[in-house]
Each structure stands twice: as structure tokens, then as C-alpha cells.
Short mmCIF file of N, CA and C in Angstrom, two decimals:
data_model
loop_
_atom_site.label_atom_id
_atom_site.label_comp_id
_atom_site.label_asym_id
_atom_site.label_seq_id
_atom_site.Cartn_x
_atom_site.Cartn_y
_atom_site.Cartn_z
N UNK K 17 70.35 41.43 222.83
CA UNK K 17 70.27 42.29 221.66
C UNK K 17 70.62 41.48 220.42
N UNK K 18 70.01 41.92 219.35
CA UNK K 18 70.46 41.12 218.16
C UNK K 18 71.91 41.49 217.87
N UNK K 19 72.30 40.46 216.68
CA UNK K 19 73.88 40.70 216.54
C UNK K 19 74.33 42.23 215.83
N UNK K 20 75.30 42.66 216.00
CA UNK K 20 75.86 43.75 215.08
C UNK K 20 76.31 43.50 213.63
N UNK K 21 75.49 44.76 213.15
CA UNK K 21 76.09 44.36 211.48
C UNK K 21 77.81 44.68 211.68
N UNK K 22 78.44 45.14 212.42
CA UNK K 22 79.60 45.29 212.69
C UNK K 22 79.74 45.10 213.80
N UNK K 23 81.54 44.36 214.12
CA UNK K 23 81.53 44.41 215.53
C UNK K 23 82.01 45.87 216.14
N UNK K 24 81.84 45.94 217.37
CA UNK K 24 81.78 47.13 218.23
C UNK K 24 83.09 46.74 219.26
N UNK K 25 83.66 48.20 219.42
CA UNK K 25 84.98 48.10 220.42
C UNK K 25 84.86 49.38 221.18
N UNK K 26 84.48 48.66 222.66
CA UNK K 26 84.76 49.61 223.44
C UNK K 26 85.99 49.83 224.37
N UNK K 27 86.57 50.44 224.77
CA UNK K 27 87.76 50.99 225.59
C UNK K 27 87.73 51.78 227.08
N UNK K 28 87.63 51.06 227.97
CA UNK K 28 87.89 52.45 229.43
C UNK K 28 89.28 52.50 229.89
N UNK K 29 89.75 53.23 230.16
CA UNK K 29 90.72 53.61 231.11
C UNK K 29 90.37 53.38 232.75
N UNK K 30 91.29 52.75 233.50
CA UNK K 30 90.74 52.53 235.21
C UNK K 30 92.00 52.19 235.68
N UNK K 31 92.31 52.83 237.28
CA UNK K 31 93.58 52.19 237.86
C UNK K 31 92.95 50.97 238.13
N UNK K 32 93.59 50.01 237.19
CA UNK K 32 94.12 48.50 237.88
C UNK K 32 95.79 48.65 236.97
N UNK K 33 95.59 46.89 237.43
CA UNK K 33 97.29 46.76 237.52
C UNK K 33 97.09 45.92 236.12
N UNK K 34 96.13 45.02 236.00
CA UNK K 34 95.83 44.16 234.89
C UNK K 34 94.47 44.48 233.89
N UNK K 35 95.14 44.38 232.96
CA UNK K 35 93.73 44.89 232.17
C UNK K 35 93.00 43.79 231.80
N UNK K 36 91.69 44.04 231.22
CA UNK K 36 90.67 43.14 231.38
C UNK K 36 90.05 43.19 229.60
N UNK K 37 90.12 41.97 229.20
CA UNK K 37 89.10 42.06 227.69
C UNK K 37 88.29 41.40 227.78
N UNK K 38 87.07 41.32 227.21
CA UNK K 38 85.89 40.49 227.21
C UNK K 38 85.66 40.57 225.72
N UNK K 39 85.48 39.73 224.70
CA UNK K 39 85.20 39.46 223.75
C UNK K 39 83.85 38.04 223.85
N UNK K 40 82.77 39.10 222.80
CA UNK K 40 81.31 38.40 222.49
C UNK K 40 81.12 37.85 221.27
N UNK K 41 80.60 36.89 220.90
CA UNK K 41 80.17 36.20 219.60
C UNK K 41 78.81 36.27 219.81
N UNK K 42 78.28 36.39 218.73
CA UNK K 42 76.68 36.08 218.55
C UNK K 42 76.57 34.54 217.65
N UNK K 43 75.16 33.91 217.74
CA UNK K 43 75.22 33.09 216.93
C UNK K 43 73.27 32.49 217.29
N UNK K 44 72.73 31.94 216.27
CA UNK K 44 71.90 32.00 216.31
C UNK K 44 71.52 30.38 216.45
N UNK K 45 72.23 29.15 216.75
CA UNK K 45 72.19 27.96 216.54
C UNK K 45 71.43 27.42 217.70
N UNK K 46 70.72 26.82 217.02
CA UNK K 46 69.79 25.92 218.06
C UNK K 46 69.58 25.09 219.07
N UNK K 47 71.10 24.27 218.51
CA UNK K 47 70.96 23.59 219.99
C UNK K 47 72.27 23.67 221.09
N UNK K 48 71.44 24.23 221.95
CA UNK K 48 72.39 24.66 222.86
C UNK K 48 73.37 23.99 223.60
N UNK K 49 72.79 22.60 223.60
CA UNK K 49 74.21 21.96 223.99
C UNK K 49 75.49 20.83 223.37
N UNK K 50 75.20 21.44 222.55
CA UNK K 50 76.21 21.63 220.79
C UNK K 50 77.30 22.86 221.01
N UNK K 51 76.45 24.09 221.16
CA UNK K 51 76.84 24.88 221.74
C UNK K 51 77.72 25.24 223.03
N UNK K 52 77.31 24.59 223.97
CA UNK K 52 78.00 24.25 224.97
C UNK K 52 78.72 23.32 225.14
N UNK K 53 79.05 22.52 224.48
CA UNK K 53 80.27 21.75 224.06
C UNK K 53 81.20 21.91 223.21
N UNK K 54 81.12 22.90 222.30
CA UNK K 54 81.99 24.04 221.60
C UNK K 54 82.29 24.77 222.58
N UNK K 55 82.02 25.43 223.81
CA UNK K 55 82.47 26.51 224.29
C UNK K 55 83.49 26.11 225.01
N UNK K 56 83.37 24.50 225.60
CA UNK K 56 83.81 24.01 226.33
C UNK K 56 85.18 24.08 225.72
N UNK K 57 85.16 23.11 224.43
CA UNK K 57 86.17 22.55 223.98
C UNK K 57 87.27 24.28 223.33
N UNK K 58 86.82 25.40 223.41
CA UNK K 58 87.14 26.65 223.02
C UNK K 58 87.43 26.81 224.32
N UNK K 59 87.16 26.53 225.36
CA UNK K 59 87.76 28.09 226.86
C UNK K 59 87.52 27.15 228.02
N UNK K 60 86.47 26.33 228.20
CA UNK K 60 86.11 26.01 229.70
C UNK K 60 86.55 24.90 230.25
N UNK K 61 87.67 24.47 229.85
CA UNK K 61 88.57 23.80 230.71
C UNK K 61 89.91 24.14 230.66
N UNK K 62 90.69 22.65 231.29
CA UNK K 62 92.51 23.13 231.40
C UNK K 62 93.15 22.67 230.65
N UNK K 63 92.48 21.90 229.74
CA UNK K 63 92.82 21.23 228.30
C UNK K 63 92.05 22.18 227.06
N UNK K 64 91.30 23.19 227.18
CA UNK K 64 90.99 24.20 225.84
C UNK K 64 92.07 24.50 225.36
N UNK K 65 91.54 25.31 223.91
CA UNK K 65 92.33 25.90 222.94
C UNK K 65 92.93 27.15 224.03
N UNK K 66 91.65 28.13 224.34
CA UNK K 66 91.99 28.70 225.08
C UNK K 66 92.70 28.79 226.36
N UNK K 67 93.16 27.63 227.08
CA UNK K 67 94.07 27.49 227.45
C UNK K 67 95.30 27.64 227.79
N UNK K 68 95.10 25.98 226.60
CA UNK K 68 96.43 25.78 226.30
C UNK K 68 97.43 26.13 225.35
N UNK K 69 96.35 26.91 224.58
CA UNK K 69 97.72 27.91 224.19
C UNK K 69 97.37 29.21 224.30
N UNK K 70 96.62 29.79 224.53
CA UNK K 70 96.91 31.78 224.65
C UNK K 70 97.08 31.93 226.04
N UNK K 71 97.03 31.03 226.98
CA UNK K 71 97.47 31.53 228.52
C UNK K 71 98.97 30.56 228.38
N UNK K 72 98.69 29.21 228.09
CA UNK K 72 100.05 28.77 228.20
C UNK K 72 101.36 28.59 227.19
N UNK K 73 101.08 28.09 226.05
CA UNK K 73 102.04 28.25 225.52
C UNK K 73 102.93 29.78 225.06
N UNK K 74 100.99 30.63 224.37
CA UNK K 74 101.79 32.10 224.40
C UNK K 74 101.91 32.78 225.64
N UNK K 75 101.46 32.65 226.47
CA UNK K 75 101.76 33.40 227.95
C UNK K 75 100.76 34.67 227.72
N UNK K 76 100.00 35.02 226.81
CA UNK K 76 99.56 36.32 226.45
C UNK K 76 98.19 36.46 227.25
N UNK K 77 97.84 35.47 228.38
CA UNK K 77 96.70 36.35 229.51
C UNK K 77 97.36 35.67 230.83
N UNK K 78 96.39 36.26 231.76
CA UNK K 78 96.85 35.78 232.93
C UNK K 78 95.78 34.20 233.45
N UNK K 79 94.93 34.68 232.15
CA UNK K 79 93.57 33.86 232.31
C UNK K 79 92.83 34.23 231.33
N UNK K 80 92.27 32.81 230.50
CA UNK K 80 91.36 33.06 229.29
C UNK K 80 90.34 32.47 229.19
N UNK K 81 89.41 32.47 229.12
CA UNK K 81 88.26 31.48 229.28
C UNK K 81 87.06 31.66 228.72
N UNK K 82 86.21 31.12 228.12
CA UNK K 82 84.74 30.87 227.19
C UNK K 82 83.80 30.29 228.45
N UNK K 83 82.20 31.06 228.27
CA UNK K 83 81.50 30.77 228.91
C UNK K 83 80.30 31.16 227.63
N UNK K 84 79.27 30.22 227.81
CA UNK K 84 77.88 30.38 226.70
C UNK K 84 77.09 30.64 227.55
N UNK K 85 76.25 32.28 227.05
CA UNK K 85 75.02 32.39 227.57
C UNK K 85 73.56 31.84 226.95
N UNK K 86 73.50 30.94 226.94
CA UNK K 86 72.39 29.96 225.92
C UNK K 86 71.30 30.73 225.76
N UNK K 87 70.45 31.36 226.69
CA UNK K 87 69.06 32.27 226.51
C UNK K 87 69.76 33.60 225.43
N UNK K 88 70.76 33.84 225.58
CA UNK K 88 71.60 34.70 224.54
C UNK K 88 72.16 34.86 223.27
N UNK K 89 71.93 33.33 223.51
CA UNK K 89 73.35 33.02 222.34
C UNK K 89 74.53 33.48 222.20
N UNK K 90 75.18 33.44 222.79
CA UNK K 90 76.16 34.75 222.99
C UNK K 90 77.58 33.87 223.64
N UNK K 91 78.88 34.01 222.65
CA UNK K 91 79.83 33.05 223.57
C UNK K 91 80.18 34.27 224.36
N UNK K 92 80.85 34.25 225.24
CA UNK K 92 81.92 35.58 225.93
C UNK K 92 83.32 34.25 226.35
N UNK K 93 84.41 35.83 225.95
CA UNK K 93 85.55 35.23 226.02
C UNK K 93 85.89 36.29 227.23
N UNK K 94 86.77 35.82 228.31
CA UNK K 94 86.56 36.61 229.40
C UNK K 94 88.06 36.66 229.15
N UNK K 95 89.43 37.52 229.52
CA UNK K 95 90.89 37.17 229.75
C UNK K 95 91.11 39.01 230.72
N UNK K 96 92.19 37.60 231.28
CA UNK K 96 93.44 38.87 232.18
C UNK K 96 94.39 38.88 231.55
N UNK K 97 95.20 40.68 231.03
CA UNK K 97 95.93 40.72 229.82
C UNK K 97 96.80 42.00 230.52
N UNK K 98 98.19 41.69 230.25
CA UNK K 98 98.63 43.22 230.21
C UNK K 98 98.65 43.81 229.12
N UNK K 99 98.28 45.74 229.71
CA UNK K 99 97.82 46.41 228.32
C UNK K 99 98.61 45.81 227.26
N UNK K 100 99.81 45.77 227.19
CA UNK K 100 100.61 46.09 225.97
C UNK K 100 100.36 44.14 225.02
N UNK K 101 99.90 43.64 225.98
CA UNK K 101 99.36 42.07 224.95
C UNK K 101 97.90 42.15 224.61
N UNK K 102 96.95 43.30 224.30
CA UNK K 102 95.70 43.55 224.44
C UNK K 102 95.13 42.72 222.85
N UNK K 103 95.90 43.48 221.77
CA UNK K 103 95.86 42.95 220.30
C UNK K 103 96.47 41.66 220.19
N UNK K 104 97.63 41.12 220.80
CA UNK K 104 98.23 40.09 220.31
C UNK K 104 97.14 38.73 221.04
N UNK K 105 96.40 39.21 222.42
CA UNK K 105 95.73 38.17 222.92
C UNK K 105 94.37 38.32 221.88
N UNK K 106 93.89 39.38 221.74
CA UNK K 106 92.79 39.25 220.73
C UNK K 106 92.77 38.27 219.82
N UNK K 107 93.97 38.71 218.75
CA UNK K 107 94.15 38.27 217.40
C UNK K 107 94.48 36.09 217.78
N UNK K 108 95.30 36.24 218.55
CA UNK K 108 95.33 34.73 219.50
C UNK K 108 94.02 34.12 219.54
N UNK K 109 93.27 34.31 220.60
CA UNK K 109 91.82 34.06 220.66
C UNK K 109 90.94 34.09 219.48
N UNK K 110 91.21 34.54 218.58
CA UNK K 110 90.43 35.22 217.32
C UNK K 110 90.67 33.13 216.31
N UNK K 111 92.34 33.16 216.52
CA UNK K 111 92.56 31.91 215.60
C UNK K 111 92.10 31.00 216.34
N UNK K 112 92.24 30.63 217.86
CA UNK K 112 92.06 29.45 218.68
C UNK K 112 90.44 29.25 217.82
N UNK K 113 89.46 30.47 217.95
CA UNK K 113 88.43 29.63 217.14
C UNK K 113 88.01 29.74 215.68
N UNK K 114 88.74 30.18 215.16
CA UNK K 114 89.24 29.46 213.68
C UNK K 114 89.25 28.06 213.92
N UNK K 115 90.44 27.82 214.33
CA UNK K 115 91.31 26.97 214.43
C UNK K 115 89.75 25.81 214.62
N UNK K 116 89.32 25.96 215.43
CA UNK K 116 87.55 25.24 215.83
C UNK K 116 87.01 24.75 214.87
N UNK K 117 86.96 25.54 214.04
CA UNK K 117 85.94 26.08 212.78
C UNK K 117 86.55 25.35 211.65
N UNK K 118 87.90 24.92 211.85
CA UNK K 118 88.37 24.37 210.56
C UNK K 118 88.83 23.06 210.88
N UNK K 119 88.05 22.98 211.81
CA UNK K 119 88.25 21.45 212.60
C UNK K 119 89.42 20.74 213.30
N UNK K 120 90.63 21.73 213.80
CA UNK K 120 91.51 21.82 214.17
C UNK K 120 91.61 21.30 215.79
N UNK K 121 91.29 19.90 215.87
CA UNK K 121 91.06 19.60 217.24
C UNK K 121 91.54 18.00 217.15
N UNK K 122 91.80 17.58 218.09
CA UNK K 122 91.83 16.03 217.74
C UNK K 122 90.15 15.18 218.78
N UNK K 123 90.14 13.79 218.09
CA UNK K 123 89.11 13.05 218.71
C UNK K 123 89.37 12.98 220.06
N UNK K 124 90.74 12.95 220.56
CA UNK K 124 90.54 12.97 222.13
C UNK K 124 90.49 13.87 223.30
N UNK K 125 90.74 15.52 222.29
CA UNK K 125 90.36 16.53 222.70
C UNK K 125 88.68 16.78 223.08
N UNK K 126 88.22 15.63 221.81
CA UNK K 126 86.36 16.39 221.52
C UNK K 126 86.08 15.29 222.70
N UNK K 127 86.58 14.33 223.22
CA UNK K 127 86.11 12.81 224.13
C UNK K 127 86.16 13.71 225.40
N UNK K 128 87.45 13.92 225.38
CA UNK K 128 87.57 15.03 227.14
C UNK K 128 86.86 15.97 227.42
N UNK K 129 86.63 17.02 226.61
CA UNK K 129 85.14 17.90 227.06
C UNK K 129 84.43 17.58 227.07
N UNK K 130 83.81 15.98 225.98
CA UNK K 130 82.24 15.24 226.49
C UNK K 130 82.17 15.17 227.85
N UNK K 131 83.60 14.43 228.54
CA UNK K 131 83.42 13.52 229.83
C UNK K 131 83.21 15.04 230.56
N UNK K 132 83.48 16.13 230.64
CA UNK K 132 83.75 17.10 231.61
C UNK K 132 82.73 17.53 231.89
N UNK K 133 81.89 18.30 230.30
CA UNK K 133 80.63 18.91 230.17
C UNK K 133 79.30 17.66 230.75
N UNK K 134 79.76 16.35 230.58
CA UNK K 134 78.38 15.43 231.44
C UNK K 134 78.90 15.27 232.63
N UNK K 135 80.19 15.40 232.81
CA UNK K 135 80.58 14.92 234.78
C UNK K 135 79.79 16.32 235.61
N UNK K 136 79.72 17.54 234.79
CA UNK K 136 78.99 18.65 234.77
C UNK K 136 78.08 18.51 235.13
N UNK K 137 76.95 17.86 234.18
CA UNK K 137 76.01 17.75 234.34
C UNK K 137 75.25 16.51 235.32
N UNK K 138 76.34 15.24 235.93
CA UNK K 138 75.91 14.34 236.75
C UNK K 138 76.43 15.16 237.78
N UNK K 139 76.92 15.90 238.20
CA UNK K 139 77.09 16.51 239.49
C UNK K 139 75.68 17.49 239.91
N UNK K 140 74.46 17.44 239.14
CA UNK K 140 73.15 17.95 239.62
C UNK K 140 72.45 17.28 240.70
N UNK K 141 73.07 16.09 240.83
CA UNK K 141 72.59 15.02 241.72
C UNK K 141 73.15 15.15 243.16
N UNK K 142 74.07 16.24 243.52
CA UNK K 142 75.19 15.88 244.56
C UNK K 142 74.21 17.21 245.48
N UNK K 143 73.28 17.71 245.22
CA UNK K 143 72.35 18.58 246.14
C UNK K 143 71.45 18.88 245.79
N UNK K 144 70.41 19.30 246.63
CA UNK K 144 68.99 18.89 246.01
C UNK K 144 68.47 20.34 245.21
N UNK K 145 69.38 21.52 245.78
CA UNK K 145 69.53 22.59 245.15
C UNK K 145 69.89 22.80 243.37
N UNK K 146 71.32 22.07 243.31
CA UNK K 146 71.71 21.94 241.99
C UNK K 146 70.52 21.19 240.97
N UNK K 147 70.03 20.13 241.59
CA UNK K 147 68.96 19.64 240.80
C UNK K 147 67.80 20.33 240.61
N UNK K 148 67.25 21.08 241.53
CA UNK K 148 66.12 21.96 241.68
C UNK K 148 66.86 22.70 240.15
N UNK K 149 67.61 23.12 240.36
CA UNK K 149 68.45 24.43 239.63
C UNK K 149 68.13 24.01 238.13
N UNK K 150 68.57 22.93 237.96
CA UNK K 150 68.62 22.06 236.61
C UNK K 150 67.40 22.13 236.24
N UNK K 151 66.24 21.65 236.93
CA UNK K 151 65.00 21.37 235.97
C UNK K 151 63.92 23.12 236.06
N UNK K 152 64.61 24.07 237.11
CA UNK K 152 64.26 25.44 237.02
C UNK K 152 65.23 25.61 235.31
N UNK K 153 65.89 25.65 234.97
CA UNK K 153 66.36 25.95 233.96
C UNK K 153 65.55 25.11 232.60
N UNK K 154 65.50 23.96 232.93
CA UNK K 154 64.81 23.50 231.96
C UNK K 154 63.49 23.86 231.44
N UNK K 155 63.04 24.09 232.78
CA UNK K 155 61.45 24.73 232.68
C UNK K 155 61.40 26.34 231.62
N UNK K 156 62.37 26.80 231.77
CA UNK K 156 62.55 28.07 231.10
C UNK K 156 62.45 28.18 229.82
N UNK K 157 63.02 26.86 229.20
CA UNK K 157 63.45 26.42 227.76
C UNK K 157 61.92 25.33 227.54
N UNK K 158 61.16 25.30 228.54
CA UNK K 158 60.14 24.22 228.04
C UNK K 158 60.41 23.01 227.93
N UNK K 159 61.50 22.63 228.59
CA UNK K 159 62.10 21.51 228.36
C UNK K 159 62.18 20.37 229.74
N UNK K 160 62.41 18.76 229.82
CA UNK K 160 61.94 18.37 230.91
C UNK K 160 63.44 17.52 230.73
N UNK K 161 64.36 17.75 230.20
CA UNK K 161 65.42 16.37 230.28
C UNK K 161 66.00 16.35 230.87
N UNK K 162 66.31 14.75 230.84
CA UNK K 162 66.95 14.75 232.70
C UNK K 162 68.69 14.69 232.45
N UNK K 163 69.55 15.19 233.35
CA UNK K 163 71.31 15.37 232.70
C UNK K 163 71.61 13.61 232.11
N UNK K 164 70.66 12.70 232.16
CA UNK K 164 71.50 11.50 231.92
C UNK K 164 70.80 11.92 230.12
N UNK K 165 69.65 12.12 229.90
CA UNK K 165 68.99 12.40 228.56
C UNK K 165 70.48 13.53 227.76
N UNK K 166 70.70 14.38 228.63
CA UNK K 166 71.12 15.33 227.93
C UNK K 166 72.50 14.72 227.53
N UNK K 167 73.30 13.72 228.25
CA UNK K 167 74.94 13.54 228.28
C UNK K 167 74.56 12.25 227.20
N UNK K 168 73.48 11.87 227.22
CA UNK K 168 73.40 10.93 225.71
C UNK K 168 73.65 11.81 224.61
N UNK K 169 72.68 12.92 224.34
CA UNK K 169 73.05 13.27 223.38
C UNK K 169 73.94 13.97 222.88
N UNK K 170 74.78 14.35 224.09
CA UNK K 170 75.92 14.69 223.99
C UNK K 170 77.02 14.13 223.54
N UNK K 171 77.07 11.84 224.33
CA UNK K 171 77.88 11.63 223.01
C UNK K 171 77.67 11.29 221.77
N UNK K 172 76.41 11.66 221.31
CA UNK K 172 76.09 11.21 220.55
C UNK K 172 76.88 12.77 219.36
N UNK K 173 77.24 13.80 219.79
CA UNK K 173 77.56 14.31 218.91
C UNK K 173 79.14 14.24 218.26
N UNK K 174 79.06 15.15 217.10
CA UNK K 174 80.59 14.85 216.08
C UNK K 174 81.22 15.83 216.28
N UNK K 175 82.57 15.55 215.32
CA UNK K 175 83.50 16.33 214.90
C UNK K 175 82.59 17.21 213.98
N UNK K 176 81.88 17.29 213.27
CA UNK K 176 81.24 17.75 211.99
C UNK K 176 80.21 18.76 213.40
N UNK K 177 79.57 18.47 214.21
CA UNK K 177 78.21 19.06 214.44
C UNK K 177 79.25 20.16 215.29
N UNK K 178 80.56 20.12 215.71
CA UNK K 178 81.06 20.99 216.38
C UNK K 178 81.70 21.99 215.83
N UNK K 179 82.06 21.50 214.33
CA UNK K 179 82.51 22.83 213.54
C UNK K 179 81.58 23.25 212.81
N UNK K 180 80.45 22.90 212.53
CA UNK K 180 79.18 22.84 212.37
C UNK K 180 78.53 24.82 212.83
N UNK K 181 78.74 24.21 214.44
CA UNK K 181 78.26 25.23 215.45
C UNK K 181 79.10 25.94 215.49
N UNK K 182 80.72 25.93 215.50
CA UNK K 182 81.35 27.20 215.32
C UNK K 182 81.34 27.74 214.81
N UNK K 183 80.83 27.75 213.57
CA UNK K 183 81.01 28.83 212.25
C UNK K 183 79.62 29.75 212.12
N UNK K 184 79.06 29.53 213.11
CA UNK K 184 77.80 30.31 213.12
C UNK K 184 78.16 31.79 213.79
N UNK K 185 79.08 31.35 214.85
CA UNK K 185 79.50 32.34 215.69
C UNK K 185 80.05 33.68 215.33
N UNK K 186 79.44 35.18 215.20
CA UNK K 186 80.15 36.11 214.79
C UNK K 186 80.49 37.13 215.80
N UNK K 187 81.51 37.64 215.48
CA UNK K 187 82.41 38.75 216.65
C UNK K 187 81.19 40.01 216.58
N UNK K 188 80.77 40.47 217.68
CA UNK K 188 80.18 41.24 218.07
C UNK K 188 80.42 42.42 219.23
N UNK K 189 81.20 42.22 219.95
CA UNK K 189 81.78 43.21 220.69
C UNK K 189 83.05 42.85 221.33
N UNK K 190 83.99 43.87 221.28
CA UNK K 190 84.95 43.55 222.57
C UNK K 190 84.82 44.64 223.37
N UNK K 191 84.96 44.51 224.70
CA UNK K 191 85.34 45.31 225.44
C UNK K 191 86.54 45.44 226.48
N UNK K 192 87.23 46.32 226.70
CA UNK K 192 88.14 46.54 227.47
C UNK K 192 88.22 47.13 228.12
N UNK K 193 88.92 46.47 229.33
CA UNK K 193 89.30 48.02 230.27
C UNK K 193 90.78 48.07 230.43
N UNK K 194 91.39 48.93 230.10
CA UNK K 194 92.97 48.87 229.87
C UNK K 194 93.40 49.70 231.51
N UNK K 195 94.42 48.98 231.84
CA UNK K 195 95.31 49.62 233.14
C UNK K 195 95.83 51.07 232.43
N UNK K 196 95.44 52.63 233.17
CA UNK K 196 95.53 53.87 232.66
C UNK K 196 97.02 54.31 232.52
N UNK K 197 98.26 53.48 233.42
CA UNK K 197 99.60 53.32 233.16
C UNK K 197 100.05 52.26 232.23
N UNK K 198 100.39 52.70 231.34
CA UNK K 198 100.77 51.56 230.14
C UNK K 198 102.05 50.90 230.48
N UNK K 199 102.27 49.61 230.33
CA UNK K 199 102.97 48.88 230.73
C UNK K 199 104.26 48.40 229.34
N UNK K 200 105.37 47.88 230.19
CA UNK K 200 106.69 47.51 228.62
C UNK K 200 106.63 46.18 229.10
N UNK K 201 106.34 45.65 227.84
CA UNK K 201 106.11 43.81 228.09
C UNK K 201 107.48 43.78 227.28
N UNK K 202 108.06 42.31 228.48
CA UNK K 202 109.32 42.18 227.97
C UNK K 202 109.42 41.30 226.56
N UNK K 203 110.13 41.67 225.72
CA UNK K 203 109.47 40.88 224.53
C UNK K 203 110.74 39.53 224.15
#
């Protein structure tokens, strides 16, 4: 779906024990694995923003993490939250990519998600499936490159092309499902 002129917040009630947020960005940027090396360096490892600090330093999920749907454009921020940290993990997550956007990263932060996001992508080679998988995907996009093509141009990118691509990104939905017994977080 195209982006929202506003973002949208939805809410369910469900017995669990942990509640669940999913927060969406839209963004309309082209190249997707620009894109996916922003998401990286935002949620998809154990060295992210998302991480290392809204799961660890603030303690405020049980688990936080960025995944890019590229045919989408679409980041999703996935976290395990108790109800009563629902806003404080939001507003958390909200700066981690600020924080992106204003170039708030160091060079050996942006070096470690290169090596991760291409060790990623040289692991297409380790079954004949994953590789099948790879150039089925490529075919989708019209595209024929092979993961060693793609992890070139991967280091070939900057500090600049990554805050570049974050700032394209706009909040478009959250959703939640909050545990229907509200919980007292010890503060």
C-alpha cells in the first residue's frame, strides 16, 4: 500500500504474557541494498542501534529488531515489550533512527554490518537451494547479480549514502497487541 498521509495506530487486547509492537516505515528509495544495510545497521544484528541499546542498555524489549521488505519498501521494527514499556520502547526506537539519520554511528559500526550483510550474502553458496533462492529473487527485480557483484557495491557505500537512505523513511503504522492484564514495571 502506498504510505499514509498520517501514521496509523492500531491496538488489540489478547491473553499473552508479553506484548508485541510492530512498527512500519515507508520509504520510496531505490536502491535496495542501501536500504538493507541501513536496516541492518538499525535492528539486524547484535551490534545494532536496536540492540544495543533499547533491548540492552534500556532493557525496554525482550527483543527488538529491523527487517526490510524491499518489493515494499517498508522497514518493520518487530519488539517483545511489557505493556507498561509500550511508549517508552516506541519513543526509544523512534531516536535509535534519528540517531541514523543524523549520522550518529561510528565507521566501525558501518564496517561490521558491511562484513555481516555480505557474509549474508556469500553464504548463498553453502546450498544449491539458497543460491537457486538468490537468483529466483533476482529474477523478480530483473536483475542478474551475482552476491560477490552485490557485496562490491556494498563496500563501496558511505556514511553519507546511509543517512542519505534513512531520512527517506516515514512512520506509517504501529501495531500492537498489548497483554489484556496490565502489568507494574518495576521502575
Amino acid at each position: 500500500s502506498p504510505a499514509k498521509a498520517e501514521p496509523v495506530y492500531r491496538e488489540i487486547k489478547m491473553q499473552v504474557s508479553q506484548s508485541k509492537m510492530v512498527m512500519a516505515f515507508k520509504s520510496d528509495y531505490e536502491d535496495i541494498y542501501t536500504a538493507k544495510l541501513f536496516c541492518m545497521l538499525l535492528g539486524a544484528t547484535p551490534f545494532s542501534k536496536l540492540f544495543a541499546n533499547v533491548r540492552e542498555k534500556m532493557s525496554l524489549c525482550y527483543y527488538c529488531s529491523s527487517a526490510y521488505a524491499d518489493r515494499k519498501g517498508t522497514l518493520f521494527i518487530d519488539s517483545g515489550v511489557e505493556s507498561c514499556n509500550i511508549e517508552k520502547a516506541k519513543k526509544a526506537i523512534e531516536e535509535q533512527l534519528e540517531a541514523i539519520c543524523n549520522g550518529d554511528f561510528t565507521e566501525e559500526e558501518l564496517e561490521n554490518t558491511k562484513k555481516s550483510l555480505c557474509g549474508g550474502f556469500k553464504s548463498n553458496y553453502d546450498s544449491i537451494y539458497d543460491i537457486m533462492g538468490w537468483y529466483a529473487a533476482q529474477n523478480t527485480r530483473n536483475t542478474a547479480f551475482t552476491p560477490e557483484e552485490i557485496n562490491e557495491r556494498i563496500a563501496k557505500l558511505t556514511r553519507e549514502d546511509i543517512i542519505s537512505c534513512a531520512k527517506t523513511f516515514k512512520p506509517d503504522t504501529v501495531f500492537v497487541i498489548r497483554g489484556e492484564e496490565e502489568e507494574d514495571c518495576d521502575e
